[in-house]
CSV table of C-alpha atoms in Angstrom, one decimal:
chain,number,residue,atom,x,y,z
A,1,MET,CA,-16.6,8.9,13.1
A,2,ILE,CA,-14.0,8.7,15.9
A,3,ASP,CA,-14.6,7.8,19.4
A,4,PRO,CA,-12.5,10.5,21.3
A,5,GLU,CA,-12.7,8.4,24.5
A,6,ARG,CA,-11.0,5.3,22.7
A,7,THR,CA,-7.2,5.2,22.6
A,8,ILE,CA,-5.8,2.4,20.1
A,9,ALA,CA,-2.8,0.6,20.2
A,10,ALA,CA,-1.3,-2.1,18.1
A,11,GLN,CA,2.0,-3.4,16.5
A,12,ALA,CA,3.1,-0.9,13.7
A,13,THR,CA,6.1,-3.1,12.5
A,14,ALA,CA,5.7,-6.4,10.9
A,15,ALA,CA,4.9,-9.4,13.0
A,16,GLY,CA,7.7,-11.7,13.3
A,17,GLN,CA,11.4,-11.6,15.0
A,18,GLY,CA,13.6,-8.9,14.6
A,19,ALA,CA,16.0,-6.8,16.5
A,20,ILE,CA,13.1,-4.3,17.5
A,21,ALA,CA,9.5,-3.7,16.9
A,22,VAL,CA,7.3,-0.6,17.3
A,23,ILE,CA,3.9,-0.4,19.1
A,24,ARG,CA,1.6,2.8,18.3
A,25,MET,CA,-0.9,4.1,20.5
A,26,SER,CA,-3.0,6.8,19.5
A,27,GLY,CA,-5.7,9.0,21.4
A,28,THR,CA,-6.5,11.2,24.4
A,29,ARG,CA,-5.5,9.0,27.1
A,30,CYS,CA,-2.3,7.8,25.6
A,31,THR,CA,-0.2,9.0,28.6
A,32,ASP,CA,-2.7,7.9,31.2
A,33,VAL,CA,-2.3,4.5,29.8
A,34,LEU,CA,1.5,4.7,29.8
A,35,GLY,CA,1.5,6.1,33.3
A,36,ILE,CA,-0.3,3.0,34.6
A,37,CYS,CA,2.2,0.4,33.5
A,38,THR,CA,5.8,2.6,33.6
A,39,PRO,CA,7.4,3.4,36.8
A,40,VAL,CA,6.0,6.3,39.0
A,41,GLY,CA,6.0,9.5,37.6
A,42,PHE,CA,7.5,8.5,34.2
A,43,PRO,CA,5.1,10.4,31.9
A,44,ALA,CA,6.1,13.7,33.5
A,45,ARG,CA,9.6,13.1,32.1
A,46,LEU,CA,8.3,12.7,28.4
A,47,ARG,CA,9.7,15.4,26.1
A,48,PRO,CA,7.9,15.6,22.7
A,49,ARG,CA,9.5,13.7,20.0
A,50,CYS,CA,12.4,12.8,22.1
A,51,ALA,CA,13.0,9.0,22.7
A,52,THR,CA,13.0,8.3,26.7
A,53,LEU,CA,14.2,5.1,28.2
A,54,THR,CA,11.8,3.2,30.6
A,55,HIS,CA,10.4,-0.4,31.5
A,56,ILE,CA,6.9,-1.3,30.5
A,57,LEU,CA,5.5,-3.1,33.9
A,58,GLU,CA,3.4,-6.0,34.7
A,59,GLU,CA,0.5,-5.3,37.1
A,60,ASP,CA,2.8,-6.6,39.9
A,61,GLY,CA,5.6,-4.3,39.0
A,62,SER,CA,7.8,-6.8,37.4
A,63,PRO,CA,9.3,-5.7,33.9
A,64,ILE,CA,8.2,-6.8,30.9
A,65,ASP,CA,10.8,-5.0,28.7
A,66,GLN,CA,12.9,-2.2,28.6
A,67,VAL,CA,11.8,0.2,25.9
A,68,LEU,CA,12.2,3.7,24.3
A,69,VAL,CA,9.0,5.7,24.3
A,70,THR,CA,8.6,8.6,21.9
A,71,HIS,CA,5.5,11.0,22.5
A,72,PHE,CA,4.0,13.0,19.6
A,73,PRO,CA,1.6,15.7,20.8
A,74,ALA,CA,-1.6,16.3,18.8
A,75,PRO,CA,-1.8,17.9,16.1
A,76,ALA,CA,1.7,17.0,15.1
A,77,SER,CA,1.5,13.4,14.8
A,78,TYR,CA,0.7,10.9,12.3
A,79,THR,CA,-2.9,10.5,13.4
A,80,GLY,CA,-3.4,14.2,14.5
A,81,GLU,CA,-3.8,13.0,17.9
A,82,ASP,CA,-1.8,12.3,21.0
A,83,THR,CA,0.4,9.5,19.8
A,84,VAL,CA,3.1,7.3,21.7
A,85,GLU,CA,5.3,5.0,20.0
A,86,ILE,CA,7.1,2.4,21.8
A,87,SER,CA,10.3,0.7,20.4
A,88,CYS,CA,10.8,-2.6,22.1
A,89,HIS,CA,12.8,-5.9,21.3
A,90,GLY,CA,11.4,-7.6,18.4
A,91,GLY,CA,10.4,-10.8,19.7
A,92,MET,CA,6.8,-12.1,19.1
A,93,LEU,CA,6.2,-13.1,22.7
A,94,VAL,CA,7.4,-9.7,24.2
A,95,THR,CA,5.2,-7.4,21.8
A,96,GLU,CA,2.3,-10.0,22.4
A,97,ARG,CA,2.8,-9.3,26.5
A,98,LEU,CA,3.2,-5.1,25.8
A,99,LEU,CA,0.1,-5.2,23.9
A,100,LYS,CA,-1.9,-7.1,26.4
A,101,ARG,CA,-0.5,-4.9,29.1
A,102,LEU,CA,-1.4,-2.0,27.3
A,103,TYR,CA,-5.1,-3.4,26.8
A,104,GLN,CA,-5.1,-4.1,30.5
A,105,CYS,CA,-4.3,-0.4,31.0
A,106,GLY,CA,-7.1,1.2,29.0
A,107,ALA,CA,-6.0,1.1,25.5
A,108,SER,CA,-8.1,-1.0,22.9
A,109,PRO,CA,-7.1,-3.0,19.8
A,110,ALA,CA,-6.9,-1.0,16.6
A,111,GLU,CA,-8.7,-2.1,13.7
A,112,PRO,CA,-6.6,-2.8,10.3
A,113,GLY,CA,-5.9,0.4,8.8
A,114,GLU,CA,-7.4,2.3,11.8
A,115,PHE,CA,-4.3,4.6,12.5
A,116,THR,CA,-4.2,6.0,8.8
A,117,LYS,CA,-8.0,6.1,8.8
A,118,ARG,CA,-8.0,8.5,11.9
A,119,ALA,CA,-5.3,10.5,10.1
A,120,PHE,CA,-7.6,10.9,7.2
A,121,LEU,CA,-10.6,12.1,9.5
A,122,ASN,CA,-8.5,14.2,11.4
A,123,GLY,CA,-7.3,16.0,8.4
A,124,ARG,CA,-4.0,14.8,8.4
A,125,MET,CA,-4.1,13.7,4.8
A,126,ASP,CA,-6.6,13.3,2.0
A,127,LEU,CA,-8.0,10.2,0.5
A,128,THR,CA,-5.5,9.6,-2.2
A,129,GLN,CA,-2.7,10.0,0.4
A,130,ALA,CA,-4.5,7.6,2.6
A,131,GLU,CA,-4.7,5.2,-0.2
A,132,ALA,CA,-0.8,5.7,-1.1
A,133,VAL,CA,0.2,4.5,2.4
A,134,MET,CA,-0.1,0.8,1.4
A,135,ASP,CA,1.3,1.4,-2.1
A,136,VAL,CA,4.6,2.7,-0.5
A,137,ILE,CA,4.6,-0.3,1.7
A,138,SER,CA,3.9,-2.8,-0.9
A,139,ALA,CA,6.0,-1.1,-3.7
A,140,GLY,CA,7.8,-4.0,-5.5
A,141,SER,CA,9.9,-1.7,-8.1
A,142,ASP,CA,11.8,1.5,-8.1
A,143,LEU,CA,8.8,2.9,-10.4
A,144,ALA,CA,5.9,1.8,-8.0
A,145,LEU,CA,7.9,3.4,-5.1
A,146,LYS,CA,8.4,6.7,-7.0
A,147,ALA,CA,4.7,6.9,-8.1
A,148,ALA,CA,3.5,5.8,-4.6
A,149,GLN,CA,5.5,8.6,-3.0
A,150,SER,CA,4.5,11.2,-5.4
A,151,GLN,CA,1.1,10.5,-4.6
A,152,LEU,CA,1.7,10.1,-0.7
A,153,ASN,CA,3.0,13.7,-1.0
A,154,GLY,CA,-0.2,14.9,-2.4
A,155,SER,CA,0.4,15.3,-6.0
A,156,ILE,CA,-2.9,13.6,-7.3
A,157,GLY,CA,-4.9,15.1,-4.4
A,158,ALA,CA,-3.4,18.8,-5.7
A,159,ARG,CA,-4.6,18.1,-9.2
A,160,VAL,CA,-8.0,17.2,-8.0
A,161,ASP,CA,-8.3,20.4,-6.0
A,162,GLU,CA,-7.3,22.4,-8.9
A,163,LEU,CA,-9.9,21.0,-11.1
A,164,LYS,CA,-12.7,21.3,-8.7
A,165,ASP,CA,-11.6,24.9,-8.0
A,166,GLU,CA,-11.7,25.3,-11.7
A,167,LEU,CA,-15.3,23.9,-12.0
A,168,VAL,CA,-16.6,25.6,-9.0
A,169,HIS,CA,-15.3,29.0,-10.5
A,170,VAL,CA,-17.3,28.2,-13.8
A,171,LEU,CA,-20.3,27.1,-12.0
A,172,ALA,CA,-20.4,30.2,-9.5
A,173,HIS,CA,-20.0,32.5,-12.5
A,174,VAL,CA,-23.0,31.0,-14.5
A,175,GLU,CA,-25.3,31.0,-11.3
A,176,ALA,CA,-24.6,34.5,-10.8
A,177,TYR,CA,-25.2,35.8,-14.0
A,178,ILE,CA,-28.6,33.9,-14.2
A,179,ASP,CA,-29.7,34.9,-10.6
A,180,PHE,CA,-28.3,38.7,-10.7
A,181,PRO,CA,-29.4,39.6,-14.1
A,182,ASP,CA,-29.4,43.5,-13.2
A,183,GLU,CA,-26.2,43.3,-11.8
A,184,ASP,CA,-23.0,44.4,-13.4
A,185,ILE,CA,-21.6,40.9,-13.9
A,186,SER,CA,-20.0,40.4,-17.3
A,187,PRO,CA,-20.8,37.0,-18.6
A,188,ASP,CA,-18.2,34.8,-20.3
A,189,THR,CA,-18.8,33.8,-23.7
A,190,ALA,CA,-20.4,30.6,-24.3
A,191,SER,CA,-17.1,29.5,-26.1
A,192,ALA,CA,-15.1,30.6,-23.2
A,193,LEU,CA,-16.9,28.6,-20.5
A,194,LEU,CA,-16.8,25.5,-23.0
A,195,SER,CA,-13.2,25.6,-23.5
A,196,ARG,CA,-12.6,25.7,-19.6
A,197,LEU,CA,-14.9,22.7,-19.2
A,198,ALA,CA,-13.3,20.7,-22.1
A,199,ASN,CA,-9.9,21.5,-20.4
A,200,ALA,CA,-11.3,20.2,-17.0
A,201,GLN,CA,-12.9,16.9,-18.9
A,202,GLU,CA,-9.5,16.3,-20.4
A,203,GLN,CA,-7.6,16.5,-17.2
A,204,LEU,CA,-10.1,14.2,-15.7
A,205,SER,CA,-9.5,12.1,-18.6
A,206,GLY,CA,-6.2,12.1,-17.9
A,207,LEU,CA,-6.2,11.1,-14.2
A,208,LEU,CA,-8.3,8.3,-15.0
A,209,GLY,CA,-6.5,7.1,-17.7
A,210,SER,CA,-3.6,7.0,-15.4
A,211,ALA,CA,-5.1,4.1,-13.4
A,212,ALA,CA,-4.2,1.2,-15.5
A,213,ALA,CA,-0.7,2.4,-15.6
A,214,GLY,CA,-0.9,2.7,-11.8
A,215,ARG,CA,-2.2,-0.7,-11.3
A,216,LEU,CA,0.9,-2.0,-13.2
A,217,LEU,CA,3.3,-0.2,-11.3
A,218,ARG,CA,1.5,-1.8,-8.0
A,219,GLU,CA,1.0,-5.1,-9.0
A,220,GLY,CA,3.7,-5.7,-11.5
A,221,ILE,CA,3.1,-7.0,-15.5
A,222,ARG,CA,2.3,-10.5,-15.3
A,223,THR,CA,4.2,-12.0,-18.0
A,224,ALA,CA,3.6,-15.3,-19.4
A,225,ILE,CA,6.1,-17.6,-20.9
A,226,ALA,CA,4.3,-19.9,-23.1
A,227,GLY,CA,5.0,-22.7,-26.1
A,228,PRO,CA,5.6,-26.0,-26.7
A,229,PRO,CA,7.6,-28.5,-24.5
A,230,ASN,CA,11.2,-28.2,-24.5
A,231,VAL,CA,11.9,-24.9,-26.2
A,232,GLY,CA,13.4,-23.2,-23.2
A,233,LYS,CA,10.7,-21.6,-21.1
A,234,SER,CA,11.8,-22.9,-17.9
A,235,SER,CA,15.6,-22.2,-19.1
A,236,LEU,CA,14.4,-18.4,-19.7
A,237,LEU,CA,12.7,-18.1,-16.1
A,238,ASN,CA,16.0,-19.4,-14.7
A,239,THR,CA,18.0,-17.1,-16.7
A,240,LEU,CA,16.2,-14.2,-16.1
A,241,LEU,CA,16.0,-14.9,-12.2
A,242,GLY,CA,19.8,-15.9,-12.1
A,243,TYR,CA,18.9,-19.0,-10.0
A,244,GLU,CA,17.5,-22.4,-10.5
A,245,ARG,CA,13.8,-21.8,-10.0
A,246,ALA,CA,12.3,-24.3,-12.3
A,247,ILE,CA,13.2,-28.1,-13.3
A,248,VAL,CA,14.7,-28.2,-16.5
A,249,SER,CA,15.3,-31.7,-18.4
A,250,ASN,CA,15.0,-32.8,-21.9
A,251,ILE,CA,12.1,-34.8,-21.0
A,252,ALA,CA,8.8,-33.2,-22.3
A,253,GLY,CA,6.3,-32.3,-20.1
A,254,THR,CA,8.5,-31.6,-17.2
A,255,THR,CA,6.5,-28.3,-15.9
A,256,ARG,CA,3.2,-29.5,-14.8
A,257,ASP,CA,2.3,-26.4,-12.8
A,258,THR,CA,2.6,-22.8,-13.4
A,259,VAL,CA,5.7,-21.2,-11.7
A,260,GLU,CA,5.5,-17.7,-10.4
A,261,GLU,CA,8.3,-15.3,-9.5
A,262,SER,CA,8.9,-11.3,-9.7
A,263,ILE,CA,11.8,-9.6,-10.7
A,264,GLN,CA,12.8,-5.9,-11.7
A,265,ILE,CA,13.7,-4.7,-15.4
A,266,ALA,CA,14.3,-0.8,-15.6
A,267,GLY,CA,12.6,0.0,-12.3
A,268,LEU,CA,9.5,-2.0,-13.2
A,269,ALA,CA,8.4,-5.1,-11.6
A,270,LEU,CA,7.8,-8.1,-14.1
A,271,ARG,CA,5.7,-11.1,-12.6
A,272,LEU,CA,7.0,-14.0,-14.6
A,273,ILE,CA,4.8,-17.1,-15.3
A,274,ASP,CA,6.4,-20.4,-16.5
A,275,THR,CA,4.0,-22.7,-17.8
A,276,ALA,CA,3.3,-26.0,-19.0
A,277,GLY,CA,4.2,-27.0,-22.7
A,278,VAL,CA,1.2,-26.9,-25.0
A,279,ARG,CA,0.7,-30.1,-26.8
A,280,GLU,CA,-1.9,-32.8,-27.4
A,281,SER,CA,-1.4,-35.5,-24.5
A,282,SER,CA,-3.3,-38.1,-23.0
A,283,ASP,CA,-1.8,-37.7,-19.5
A,284,LEU,CA,-4.4,-36.2,-17.0
A,285,ILE,CA,-1.9,-34.4,-15.1
A,286,GLU,CA,-0.2,-32.7,-18.1
A,287,GLN,CA,-3.8,-31.8,-19.4
A,288,ALA,CA,-4.4,-30.1,-16.2
A,289,GLY,CA,-1.0,-28.2,-16.5
A,290,ILE,CA,-1.9,-27.0,-20.2
A,291,LEU,CA,-5.3,-25.7,-18.8
A,292,ARG,CA,-3.5,-23.9,-16.6
A,293,THR,CA,-1.4,-22.6,-19.1
A,294,SER,CA,-4.4,-21.5,-21.0
A,295,ARG,CA,-5.6,-19.6,-17.8
A,296,ALA,CA,-2.5,-18.0,-17.4
A,297,LEU,CA,-2.5,-16.4,-20.7
A,298,LYS,CA,-6.2,-15.1,-20.4
A,299,ARG,CA,-5.0,-13.4,-17.3
A,300,GLN,CA,-1.5,-12.1,-18.5
A,301,THR,CA,-0.4,-8.6,-19.2
A,302,TRP,CA,1.9,-9.8,-21.8
A,303,PHE,CA,3.5,-12.9,-22.8
A,304,TRP,CA,6.7,-14.6,-24.4
A,305,LYS,CA,5.5,-17.3,-26.8
A,306,TRP,CA,8.1,-19.5,-28.3
A,307,ARG,CA,7.5,-21.8,-31.4
A,308,THR,CA,11.0,-22.9,-31.8
A,309,PRO,CA,14.0,-23.3,-29.5
A,310,PRO,CA,15.8,-20.0,-28.5
A,311,PRO,CA,19.4,-19.6,-29.2
A,312,PRO,CA,21.7,-20.8,-26.4
A,313,PHE,CA,22.3,-18.1,-23.4
């Protein structure tokens, strides 16, 4: 459950240095906290969803940073609560000092994912949409982003709701016919009910079956490039990437470890894994590399295996 007295704050943009950073604050005391660390009378000037220029001040009145503050009144905010977003300069020190000041003024550090958790608990999104937020953020290909955006817009949740309504309707009809036999309730024939249930089962199976495809879109297709030494595995990796990622030489056993990089082909992410050449070897280091090749092949989604050298590129 949400503690109504707890106002949370955290950096909403990635940690590190950049032109700007955004600090988000959510809870009933957002404007109260802001009033403590801004010039006198500032919160009263805030207009909903309009950026307002001000300063965040230390306890002694000295400025920490000049910022833009945007107020999103409940329930028209990401979390469904009163929310304030502070756009500041993107230095690590300045964001750290701003957050420290907000905590001094009454805000609490947000737990990982707590803004999205509050959005879910306040009915701003369903569980499938909450799960899609991270998929949108971490999408590594065009198809992955398209699928995540579709889920974030509620496509899966809508299908689940339709199936739930269908099953509830069938259940209600059967229970009403059993509980009130004297009422004028015309039952569906057994074949009609079974047909509706079979249709719902088919749709549920389709949703469950799409999970594997969704995982490939999110994580990318693990593609191991395996074969004997000196058949062009590292050359293929470098060619696909467009730059020299792996060392290439005519000395057998040059690759001793797996080299992994990601590329996008036709909108789909491929996680390419260059592996050590497989052969009999007395070299302990090369044996360790061959063992890693074996492990990569067991974990891969797909692999290219070359037994003879490829044609020149």
